Amino acid sequence: MPGRSARDLIKRHADTGPRPSGRGFLAWLVPRPVFLQDVNMAQNIYDDPKFFAGYSQLPRQVHGLKGAPEWNAIKAMLPPLEGKRVADLGCGFGWASRWMRQQGAASVMGYDLSEKMIGRARADTDDEAIHYRIADLDRLELPVDSFDLVYSALAFHYVADFDRLVGMMHRALTLGGALVFTIEHPIFMAASQPDWIEDEQGRKIWPVNGYSIEGERRTNWFVDGVLKYHRTMGTTLNTLIRQGFQIDRIEEFAPTTAQISENPGLAEELERPMMLLVSAHTT
Amino acid sequence: MPGRSARDLIKRHADTGPRPSGRGFLAWLVPRPVFLQDVNMAQNIYDDPKFFAGYSQLPRQVHGLKGAPEWNAIKAMLPPLEGKRVADLGCGFGWASRWMRQQGAASVMGYDLSEKMIGRARADTDDEAIHYRIADLDRLELPVDSFDLVYSALAFHYVADFDRLVGMMHRALTLGGALVFTIEHPIFMAASQPDWIEDEQGRKIWPVNGYSIEGERRTNWFVDGVLKYHRTMGTTLNTLIRQGFQIDRIEEFAPTTAQISENPGLAEELERPMMLLVSAHTT
């Protein structure tokens, strides 16, 4: 079952390596053990050595934000950053955390499940207003009324309980505070076999099925059995609205003509959206 | 190129009948000829005798609102109707217009491009607070600040200029007024060949391509070459937001277990959404 993740816009093939060590691997690192009995730990693929080695070579990890074709679209959705207190959920190597500070953010708290990611982020950052913490987004509780912006890139589709996460983010944000996040698009996530096929005329087709059947999806991406959670567009947006967010903008990333000229492989991204970008604010 | 429309949830095959007479057919019926030079007339398939004959046999036209599996989902998105002034855009035979009055609406104005539809709606309605008008939604101008609810079922995907329509509806609604509409879902609309295929295991796949390439789509539905306009989810929602609407709820219609038990053919609607339901209000 070949599969791809939106953390990589370059096609990769199935990987037959060992299964990641899975749930519970980092349980001792998580600060709120009181929840262990009722909330599953997130799967931590990122600390799998094989995964980490492959992941570290992705253009967006080597080149930073400019290596991500959707970055300009994200920037256009961000509020002015001057003086803002920012939480970066799933901060990875800290590229966005550092960029936010360069734009004038007062402080950035970066959170990631992966000890290796946080280690690398700390090593690459020399800024006392940026702090990194290991945290599972399915259990993280941010302090109430403490942030002006919550930002997250391609992390929420690993979260089992999106409703809990959204409620927590709403409490953590000040009134009028902004939430800007990207996830794998539900069109990309839904299918049982998420890989291109061709029609009789040789045109690429993205196969969609099981769209309304939400829940676990497993794909192979550097390692086998990467666990993600498919939610419909309706569920994602309605959860935000129900928890008190007002939707400001929805983008389904598509490359520009200039991007396709520079990198013809991106043209297939016009056929189906791989990423969903959402901005909203608390009311 | 077989195709289907969301106005029919029952599978239909390609029709090799004559092409509908197309643009300009009803131009003399439309009240604002000043716009003729800069706005295309909508294609009027509905007054094609062959189309009308087929269309009139659809369960939702024979049985009314209960013949539409998404009706319960729509009802749940409507505001209380008591005392409301309602515009029903693409009212067809007037089933929803009459239902709104039964729920206590003060008045309903029903608009449809089709003379045959409006004729049938008038014949089936005995209520002085319901009025029907022939109108092209690409050119209709409702009076400003005159409605508390604009409702539309499966009509807006025939509209070329959605931005104009949304701006007009916003002006026509009072502050806090509601907009509830359904359209064919962009996942359903996007593809060049919108019909089921099967994967190697025999599972149904809905083919998506050209998702980010908006504009005309032609399919065969009772007659050949029915013209619709594909817009991404992002464009649809961002247009509403930009024109001053706040999004309240998004539904991507999926049948309930009870509906599938009663009508097993509906199960395929779980594989990909055919309809998008949106509720919003003016701010």
PDB file of N, CA and C in Angstrom, chain A residues 121-210:
ATOM      1  N   ALA A 121      15.767  21.346  17.205  1.00  0.00           N
ATOM      2  CA  ALA A 121      15.250  22.726  17.262  1.00  0.00           C
ATOM      3  C   ALA A 121      16.049  23.548  18.266  1.00  0.00           C
ATOM      4  N   ARG A 122      16.311  22.970  19.421  1.00  0.00           N
ATOM      5  CA  ARG A 122      17.080  23.697  20.439  1.00  0.00           C
ATOM      6  C   ARG A 122      18.496  23.986  19.948  1.00  0.00           C
ATOM      7  N   ALA A 123      19.088  23.007  19.288  1.00  0.00           N
ATOM      8  CA  ALA A 123      20.460  23.184  18.801  1.00  0.00           C
ATOM      9  C   ALA A 123      20.535  24.280  17.738  1.00  0.00           C
ATOM     10  N   ASP A 124      19.462  24.433  16.973  1.00  0.00           N
ATOM     11  CA  ASP A 124      19.471  25.393  15.859  1.00  0.00           C
ATOM     12  C   ASP A 124      18.977  26.782  16.262  1.00  0.00           C
ATOM     13  N   THR A 125      18.621  26.971  17.515  1.00  0.00           N
ATOM     14  CA  THR A 125      17.986  28.221  17.935  1.00  0.00           C
ATOM     15  C   THR A 125      18.842  28.930  18.980  1.00  0.00           C
ATOM     16  N   ASP A 126      19.065  30.200  18.763  1.00  0.00           N
ATOM     17  CA  ASP A 126      19.798  30.999  19.742  1.00  0.00           C
ATOM     18  C   ASP A 126      18.949  32.235  20.041  1.00  0.00           C
ATOM     19  N   ASP A 127      17.956  32.041  20.867  1.00  0.00           N
ATOM     20  CA  ASP A 127      16.974  33.110  21.091  1.00  0.00           C
ATOM     21  C   ASP A 127      16.274  32.793  22.415  1.00  0.00           C
ATOM     22  N   GLU A 128      16.442  33.671  23.392  1.00  0.00           N
ATOM     23  CA  GLU A 128      15.887  33.368  24.720  1.00  0.00           C
ATOM     24  C   GLU A 128      14.377  33.519  24.779  1.00  0.00           C
ATOM     25  N   ALA A 129      13.782  34.083  23.741  1.00  0.00           N
ATOM     26  CA  ALA A 129      12.321  34.216  23.731  1.00  0.00           C
ATOM     27  C   ALA A 129      11.646  33.047  23.018  1.00  0.00           C
ATOM     28  N   ILE A 130      12.426  32.062  22.629  1.00  0.00           N
ATOM     29  CA  ILE A 130      11.854  30.839  22.050  1.00  0.00           C
ATOM     30  C   ILE A 130      12.141  29.681  23.000  1.00  0.00           C
ATOM     31  N   HIS A 131      11.103  28.956  23.336  1.00  0.00           N
ATOM     32  CA  HIS A 131      11.262  27.773  24.195  1.00  0.00           C
ATOM     33  C   HIS A 131      10.632  26.574  23.510  1.00  0.00           C
ATOM     34  N   TYR A 132      11.272  25.441  23.616  1.00  0.00           N
ATOM     35  CA  TYR A 132      10.762  24.217  23.010  1.00  0.00           C
ATOM     36  C   TYR A 132      10.422  23.208  24.096  1.00  0.00           C
ATOM     37  N   ARG A 133       9.341  22.498  23.882  1.00  0.00           N
ATOM     38  CA  ARG A 133       8.903  21.483  24.838  1.00  0.00           C
ATOM     39  C   ARG A 133       8.466  20.230  24.091  1.00  0.00           C
ATOM     40  N   ILE A 134       8.770  19.074  24.673  1.00  0.00           N
ATOM     41  CA  ILE A 134       8.218  17.821  24.150  1.00  0.00           C
ATOM     42  C   ILE A 134       6.782  17.703  24.643  1.00  0.00           C
ATOM     43  N   ALA A 135       5.853  17.454  23.726  1.00  0.00           N
ATOM     44  CA  ALA A 135       4.445  17.367  24.125  1.00  0.00           C
ATOM     45  C   ALA A 135       3.652  16.586  23.089  1.00  0.00           C
ATOM     46  N   ASP A 136       2.657  15.864  23.584  1.00  0.00           N
ATOM     47  CA  ASP A 136       1.724  15.123  22.736  1.00  0.00           C
ATOM     48  C   ASP A 136       0.488  15.999  22.550  1.00  0.00           C
ATOM     49  N   LEU A 137       0.165  16.352  21.315  1.00  0.00           N
ATOM     50  CA  LEU A 137      -0.965  17.264  21.079  1.00  0.00           C
ATOM     51  C   LEU A 137      -2.297  16.662  21.516  1.00  0.00           C
ATOM     52  N   ASP A 138      -2.339  15.343  21.670  1.00  0.00           N
ATOM     53  CA  ASP A 138      -3.574  14.725  22.168  1.00  0.00           C
ATOM     54  C   ASP A 138      -3.723  14.891  23.671  1.00  0.00           C
ATOM     55  N   ARG A 139      -2.703  15.438  24.336  1.00  0.00           N
ATOM     56  CA  ARG A 139      -2.787  15.592  25.786  1.00  0.00           C
ATOM     57  C   ARG A 139      -2.316  16.956  26.267  1.00  0.00           C
ATOM     58  N   LEU A 140      -1.696  17.713  25.389  1.00  0.00           N
ATOM     59  CA  LEU A 140      -1.163  19.019  25.779  1.00  0.00           C
ATOM     60  C   LEU A 140      -2.259  19.935  26.337  1.00  0.00           C
ATOM     61  N   GLU A 141      -1.971  20.583  27.448  1.00  0.00           N
ATOM     62  CA  GLU A 141      -2.847  21.638  27.976  1.00  0.00           C
ATOM     63  C   GLU A 141      -2.028  22.915  28.065  1.00  0.00           C
ATOM     64  N   LEU A 142      -2.303  23.862  27.204  1.00  0.00           N
ATOM     65  CA  LEU A 142      -1.624  25.154  27.270  1.00  0.00           C
ATOM     66  C   LEU A 142      -2.272  25.993  28.366  1.00  0.00           C
ATOM     67  N   PRO A 143      -1.520  26.916  28.966  1.00  0.00           N
ATOM     68  CA  PRO A 143      -2.125  27.796  29.972  1.00  0.00           C
ATOM     69  C   PRO A 143      -3.215  28.668  29.340  1.00  0.00           C
ATOM     70  N   VAL A 144      -4.245  28.904  30.118  1.00  0.00           N
ATOM     71  CA  VAL A 144      -5.418  29.637  29.638  1.00  0.00           C
ATOM     72  C   VAL A 144      -5.058  31.097  29.348  1.00  0.00           C
ATOM     73  N   ASP A 145      -5.611  31.619  28.253  1.00  0.00           N
ATOM     74  CA  ASP A 145      -5.550  33.052  27.957  1.00  0.00           C
ATOM     75  C   ASP A 145      -4.108  33.572  27.845  1.00  0.00           C
ATOM     76  N   SER A 146      -3.250  32.791  27.247  1.00  0.00           N
ATOM     77  CA  SER A 146      -1.812  33.084  27.267  1.00  0.00           C
ATOM     78  C   SER A 146      -1.184  33.330  25.903  1.00  0.00           C
ATOM     79  N   PHE A 147      -1.929  33.108  24.820  1.00  0.00           N
ATOM     80  CA  PHE A 147      -1.341  33.241  23.488  1.00  0.00           C
ATOM     81  C   PHE A 147      -2.218  34.130  22.600  1.00  0.00           C
ATOM     82  N   ASP A 148      -1.531  34.813  21.658  1.00  0.00           N
ATOM     83  CA  ASP A 148      -2.242  35.637  20.672  1.00  0.00           C
ATOM     84  C   ASP A 148      -2.372  34.918  19.336  1.00  0.00           C
ATOM     85  N   LEU A 149      -1.528  33.903  19.151  1.00  0.00           N
ATOM     86  CA  LEU A 149      -1.558  33.119  17.907  1.00  0.00           C
ATOM     87  C   LEU A 149      -1.179  31.680  18.218  1.00  0.00           C
ATOM     88  N   VAL A 150      -2.002  30.760  17.747  1.00  0.00           N
ATOM     89  CA  VAL A 150      -1.596  29.354  17.713  1.00  0.00           C
ATOM     90  C   VAL A 150      -1.388  28.989  16.250  1.00  0.00           C
ATOM     91  N   TYR A 151      -0.205  28.468  15.967  1.00  0.00           N
ATOM     92  CA  TYR A 151       0.169  28.087  14.615  1.00  0.00           C
ATOM     93  C   TYR A 151       0.515  26.606  14.619  1.00  0.00           C
ATOM     94  N   SER A 152       0.150  25.920  13.538  1.00  0.00           N
ATOM     95  CA  SER A 152       0.527  24.511  13.433  1.00  0.00           C
ATOM     96  C   SER A 152       0.610  24.104  11.977  1.00  0.00           C
ATOM     97  N   ALA A 153       1.688  23.463  11.609  1.00  0.00           N
ATOM     98  CA  ALA A 153       1.870  22.991  10.234  1.00  0.00           C
ATOM     99  C   ALA A 153       1.887  21.469  10.202  1.00  0.00           C
ATOM    100  N   LEU A 154       0.897  20.897   9.532  1.00  0.00           N
ATOM    101  CA  LEU A 154       0.873  19.467   9.198  1.00  0.00           C
ATOM    102  C   LEU A 154       1.046  18.558  10.402  1.00  0.00           C
ATOM    103  N   ALA A 155       0.379  18.909  11.477  1.00  0.00           N
ATOM    104  CA  ALA A 155       0.456  18.075  12.682  1.00  0.00           C
ATOM    105  C   ALA A 155      -0.914  17.561  13.129  1.00  0.00           C
ATOM    106  N   PHE A 156      -1.972  18.320  12.902  1.00  0.00           N
ATOM    107  CA  PHE A 156      -3.263  17.980  13.511  1.00  0.00           C
ATOM    108  C   PHE A 156      -3.873  16.691  12.955  1.00  0.00           C
ATOM    109  N   HIS A 157      -3.443  16.265  11.770  1.00  0.00           N
ATOM    110  CA  HIS A 157      -3.999  15.000  11.254  1.00  0.00           C
ATOM    111  C   HIS A 157      -3.408  13.791  11.985  1.00  0.00           C
ATOM    112  N   TYR A 158      -2.458  14.025  12.867  1.00  0.00           N
ATOM    113  CA  TYR A 158      -1.974  12.939  13.735  1.00  0.00           C
ATOM    114  C   TYR A 158      -2.720  12.905  15.065  1.00  0.00           C
ATOM    115  N   VAL A 159      -3.597  13.864  15.273  1.00  0.00           N
ATOM    116  CA  VAL A 159      -4.295  14.005  16.552  1.00  0.00           C
ATOM    117  C   VAL A 159      -5.616  13.236  16.505  1.00  0.00           C
ATOM    118  N   ALA A 160      -5.815  12.376  17.496  1.00  0.00           N
ATOM    119  CA  ALA A 160      -7.028  11.553  17.516  1.00  0.00           C
ATOM    120  C   ALA A 160      -8.247  12.375  17.924  1.00  0.00           C
ATOM    121  N   ASP A 161      -8.085  13.220  18.933  1.00  0.00           N
ATOM    122  CA  ASP A 161      -9.237  13.940  19.490  1.00  0.00           C
ATOM    123  C   ASP A 161      -9.142  15.422  19.119  1.00  0.00           C
ATOM    124  N   PHE A 162      -9.619  15.728  17.922  1.00  0.00           N
ATOM    125  CA  PHE A 162      -9.513  17.096  17.416  1.00  0.00           C
ATOM    126  C   PHE A 162     -10.396  18.045  18.219  1.00  0.00           C
ATOM    127  N   ASP A 163     -11.536  17.566  18.662  1.00  0.00           N
ATOM    128  CA  ASP A 163     -12.448  18.402  19.435  1.00  0.00           C
ATOM    129  C   ASP A 163     -11.768  18.884  20.731  1.00  0.00           C
ATOM    130  N   ARG A 164     -11.115  17.972  21.412  1.00  0.00           N
ATOM    131  CA  ARG A 164     -10.398  18.349  22.637  1.00  0.00           C
ATOM    132  C   ARG A 164      -9.318  19.383  22.334  1.00  0.00           C
ATOM    133  N   LEU A 165      -8.558  19.130  21.287  1.00  0.00           N
ATOM    134  CA  LEU A 165      -7.464  20.028  20.912  1.00  0.00           C
ATOM    135  C   LEU A 165      -7.994  21.435  20.604  1.00  0.00           C
ATOM    136  N   VAL A 166      -9.083  21.503  19.856  1.00  0.00           N
ATOM    137  CA  VAL A 166      -9.622  22.804  19.459  1.00  0.00           C
ATOM    138  C   VAL A 166     -10.150  23.565  20.676  1.00  0.00           C
ATOM    139  N   GLY A 167     -10.832  22.854  21.555  1.00  0.00           N
ATOM    140  CA  GLY A 167     -11.314  23.505  22.779  1.00  0.00           C
ATOM    141  C   GLY A 167     -10.152  24.037  23.612  1.00  0.00           C
ATOM    142  N   MET A 168      -9.099  23.231  23.712  1.00  0.00           N
ATOM    143  CA  MET A 168      -7.919  23.653  24.479  1.00  0.00           C
ATOM    144  C   MET A 168      -7.282  24.886  23.855  1.00  0.00           C
ATOM    145  N   MET A 169      -7.160  24.897  22.516  1.00  0.00           N
ATOM    146  CA  MET A 169      -6.550  26.052  21.846  1.00  0.00           C
ATOM    147  C   MET A 169      -7.399  27.302  22.048  1.00  0.00           C
ATOM    148  N   HIS A 170      -8.719  27.118  22.015  1.00  0.00           N
ATOM    149  CA  HIS A 170      -9.603  28.273  22.217  1.00  0.00           C
ATOM    150  C   HIS A 170      -9.396  28.872  23.605  1.00  0.00           C
ATOM    151  N   ARG A 171      -9.271  28.013  24.597  1.00  0.00           N
ATOM    152  CA  ARG A 171      -9.034  28.512  25.963  1.00  0.00           C
ATOM    153  C   ARG A 171      -7.671  29.187  26.083  1.00  0.00           C
ATOM    154  N   ALA A 172      -6.686  28.682  25.360  1.00  0.00           N
ATOM    155  CA  ALA A 172      -5.322  29.208  25.470  1.00  0.00           C
ATOM    156  C   ALA A 172      -5.170  30.565  24.791  1.00  0.00           C
ATOM    157  N   LEU A 173      -6.035  30.834  23.832  1.00  0.00           N
ATOM    158  CA  LEU A 173      -5.945  32.093  23.082  1.00  0.00           C
ATOM    159  C   LEU A 173      -6.703  33.207  23.798  1.00  0.00           C
ATOM    160  N   THR A 174      -6.206  34.418  23.639  1.00  0.00           N
ATOM    161  CA  THR A 174      -6.947  35.581  24.110  1.00  0.00           C
ATOM    162  C   THR A 174      -8.134  35.833  23.165  1.00  0.00           C
ATOM    163  N   LEU A 175      -9.062  36.657  23.596  1.00  0.00           N
ATOM    164  CA  LEU A 175     -10.217  36.980  22.748  1.00  0.00           C
ATOM    165  C   LEU A 175      -9.730  37.666  21.470  1.00  0.00           C
ATOM    166  N   GLY A 176     -10.163  37.164  20.332  1.00  0.00           N
ATOM    167  CA  GLY A 176      -9.705  37.700  19.051  1.00  0.00           C
ATOM    168  C   GLY A 176      -8.393  37.095  18.591  1.00  0.00           C
ATOM    169  N   GLY A 177      -7.841  36.194  19.396  1.00  0.00           N
ATOM    170  CA  GLY A 177      -6.583  35.537  19.031  1.00  0.00           C
ATOM    171  C   GLY A 177      -6.760  34.660  17.797  1.00  0.00           C
ATOM    172  N   ALA A 178      -5.650  34.455  17.094  1.00  0.00           N
ATOM    173  CA  ALA A 178      -5.709  33.781  15.797  1.00  0.00           C
ATOM    174  C   ALA A 178      -5.233  32.337  15.880  1.00  0.00           C
ATOM    175  N   LEU A 179      -5.876  31.505  15.073  1.00  0.00           N
ATOM    176  CA  LEU A 179      -5.440  30.126  14.861  1.00  0.00           C
ATOM    177  C   LEU A 179      -5.184  29.961  13.368  1.00  0.00           C
ATOM    178  N   VAL A 180      -3.973  29.576  13.011  1.00  0.00           N
ATOM    179  CA  VAL A 180      -3.635  29.306  11.609  1.00  0.00           C
ATOM    180  C   VAL A 180      -2.987  27.934  11.567  1.00  0.00           C
ATOM    181  N   PHE A 181      -3.592  27.026  10.801  1.00  0.00           N
ATOM    182  CA  PHE A 181      -3.000  25.686  10.743  1.00  0.00           C
ATOM    183  C   PHE A 181      -3.142  25.062   9.367  1.00  0.00           C
ATOM    184  N   THR A 182      -2.274  24.092   9.110  1.00  0.00           N
ATOM    185  CA  THR A 182      -2.364  23.294   7.888  1.00  0.00           C
ATOM    186  C   THR A 182      -2.487  21.831   8.287  1.00  0.00           C
ATOM    187  N   ILE A 183      -3.239  21.097   7.491  1.00  0.00           N
ATOM    188  CA  ILE A 183      -3.348  19.645   7.674  1.00  0.00           C
ATOM    189  C   ILE A 183      -3.373  18.990   6.295  1.00  0.00           C
ATOM    190  N   GLU A 184      -3.201  17.692   6.274  1.00  0.00           N
ATOM    191  CA  GLU A 184      -3.440  16.987   5.024  1.00  0.00           C
ATOM    192  C   GLU A 184      -4.915  17.148   4.681  1.00  0.00           C
ATOM    193  N   HIS A 185      -5.184  17.392   3.408  1.00  0.00           N
ATOM    194  CA  HIS A 185      -6.555  17.642   2.965  1.00  0.00           C
ATOM    195  C   HIS A 185      -7.376  16.357   3.035  1.00  0.00           C
ATOM    196  N   PRO A 186      -8.630  16.450   3.449  1.00  0.00           N
ATOM    197  CA  PRO A 186      -9.437  15.222   3.523  1.00  0.00           C
ATOM    198  C   PRO A 186      -9.581  14.493   2.181  1.00  0.00           C
ATOM    199  N   ILE A 187      -9.513  15.205   1.076  1.00  0.00           N
ATOM    200  CA  ILE A 187      -9.536  14.516  -0.226  1.00  0.00           C
ATOM    201  C   ILE A 187      -8.290  13.631  -0.354  1.00  0.00           C
ATOM    202  N   PHE A 188      -7.189  14.129   0.157  1.00  0.00           N
ATOM    203  CA  PHE A 188      -5.931  13.386   0.107  1.00  0.00           C
ATOM    204  C   PHE A 188      -5.941  12.216   1.090  1.00  0.00           C
ATOM    205  N   MET A 189      -6.571  12.435   2.236  1.00  0.00           N
ATOM    206  CA  MET A 189      -6.521  11.471   3.332  1.00  0.00           C
ATOM    207  C   MET A 189      -7.499  10.317   3.194  1.00  0.00           C
ATOM    208  N   ALA A 190      -8.638  10.570   2.566  1.00  0.00           N
ATOM    209  CA  ALA A 190      -9.776   9.660   2.707  1.00  0.00           C
ATOM    210  C   ALA A 190      -9.493   8.233   2.238  1.00  0.00           C
ATOM    211  N   ALA A 191      -8.845   8.114   1.097  1.00  0.00           N
ATOM    212  CA  ALA A 191      -8.886   6.848   0.357  1.00  0.00           C
ATOM    213  C   ALA A 191      -8.200   5.696   1.057  1.00  0.00           C
ATOM    214  N   SER A 192      -8.681   4.497   0.732  1.00  0.00           N
ATOM    215  CA  SER A 192      -8.058   3.275   1.240  1.00  0.00           C
ATOM    216  C   SER A 192      -6.715   3.030   0.533  1.00  0.00           C
ATOM    217  N   GLN A 193      -6.560   3.518  -0.690  1.00  0.00           N
ATOM    218  CA  GLN A 193      -5.314   3.360  -1.454  1.00  0.00           C
ATOM    219  C   GLN A 193      -4.889   4.723  -1.971  1.00  0.00           C
ATOM    220  N   PRO A 194      -4.269   5.539  -1.122  1.00  0.00           N
ATOM    221  CA  PRO A 194      -4.014   6.924  -1.518  1.00  0.00           C
ATOM    222  C   PRO A 194      -2.808   7.079  -2.437  1.00  0.00           C
ATOM    223  N   ASP A 195      -2.992   6.728  -3.674  1.00  0.00           N
ATOM    224  CA  ASP A 195      -1.927   6.952  -4.651  1.00  0.00           C
ATOM    225  C   ASP A 195      -2.550   7.126  -6.039  1.00  0.00           C
ATOM    226  N   TRP A 196      -1.836   7.845  -6.894  1.00  0.00           N
ATOM    227  CA  TRP A 196      -2.353   8.151  -8.230  1.00  0.00           C
ATOM    228  C   TRP A 196      -2.685   6.904  -9.026  1.00  0.00           C
ATOM    229  N   ILE A 197      -3.754   7.002  -9.779  1.00  0.00           N
ATOM    230  CA  ILE A 197      -4.036   6.013 -10.814  1.00  0.00           C
ATOM    231  C   ILE A 197      -4.227   6.783 -12.120  1.00  0.00           C
ATOM    232  N   GLU A 198      -4.327   6.075 -13.227  1.00  0.00           N
ATOM    233  CA  GLU A 198      -4.534   6.747 -14.510  1.00  0.00           C
ATOM    234  C   GLU A 198      -5.836   6.305 -15.127  1.00  0.00           C
ATOM    235  N   ASP A 199      -6.515   7.249 -15.799  1.00  0.00           N
ATOM    236  CA  ASP A 199      -7.732   6.850 -16.499  1.00  0.00           C
ATOM    237  C   ASP A 199      -7.360   6.306 -17.885  1.00  0.00           C
ATOM    238  N   GLU A 200      -8.386   5.931 -18.652  1.00  0.00           N
ATOM    239  CA  GLU A 200      -8.124   5.283 -19.943  1.00  0.00           C
ATOM    240  C   GLU A 200      -7.378   6.198 -20.907  1.00  0.00           C
ATOM    241  N   GLN A 201      -7.504   7.502 -20.688  1.00  0.00           N
ATOM    242  CA  GLN A 201      -6.790   8.455 -21.547  1.00  0.00           C
ATOM    243  C   GLN A 201      -5.404   8.807 -20.982  1.00  0.00           C
ATOM    244  N   GLY A 202      -5.036   8.155 -19.891  1.00  0.00           N
ATOM    245  CA  GLY A 202      -3.713   8.392 -19.330  1.00  0.00           C
ATOM    246  C   GLY A 202      -3.650   9.594 -18.410  1.00  0.00           C
ATOM    247  N   ARG A 203      -4.816  10.162 -18.087  1.00  0.00           N
ATOM    248  CA  ARG A 203      -4.805  11.313 -17.190  1.00  0.00           C
ATOM    249  C   ARG A 203      -4.797  10.851 -15.737  1.00  0.00           C
ATOM    250  N   LYS A 204      -4.072  11.583 -14.937  1.00  0.00           N
ATOM    251  CA  LYS A 204      -3.993  11.236 -13.522  1.00  0.00           C
ATOM    252  C   LYS A 204      -5.333  11.387 -12.817  1.00  0.00           C
ATOM    253  N   ILE A 205      -5.602  10.432 -11.952  1.00  0.00           N
ATOM    254  CA  ILE A 205      -6.813  10.458 -11.139  1.00  0.00           C
ATOM    255  C   ILE A 205      -6.401  10.243  -9.691  1.00  0.00           C
ATOM    256  N   TRP A 206      -6.963  11.033  -8.812  1.00  0.00           N
ATOM    257  CA  TRP A 206      -6.784  10.768  -7.398  1.00  0.00           C
ATOM    258  C   TRP A 206      -8.010  10.007  -6.908  1.00  0.00           C
ATOM    259  N   PRO A 207      -7.793   8.830  -6.323  1.00  0.00           N
ATOM    260  CA  PRO A 207      -8.933   7.989  -5.928  1.00  0.00           C
ATOM    261  C   PRO A 207      -9.504   8.414  -4.581  1.00  0.00           C
ATOM    262  N   VAL A 208     -10.764   8.690  -4.564  1.00  0.00           N
ATOM    263  CA  VAL A 208     -11.440   9.008  -3.302  1.00  0.00           C
ATOM    264  C   VAL A 208     -12.430   7.901  -2.988  1.00  0.00           C
ATOM    265  N   ASN A 209     -12.334   7.359  -1.804  1.00  0.00           N
ATOM    266  CA  ASN A 209     -13.440   6.571  -1.252  1.00  0.00           C
ATOM    267  C   ASN A 209     -13.385   6.616   0.269  1.00  0.00           C
ATOM    268  N   GLY A 210     -14.453   6.157   0.893  1.00  0.00           N
ATOM    269  CA  GLY A 210     -14.526   6.203   2.353  1.00  0.00           C
ATOM    270  C   GLY A 210     -14.494   7.608   2.926  1.00  0.00           C
TER     271      GLY A 210
END
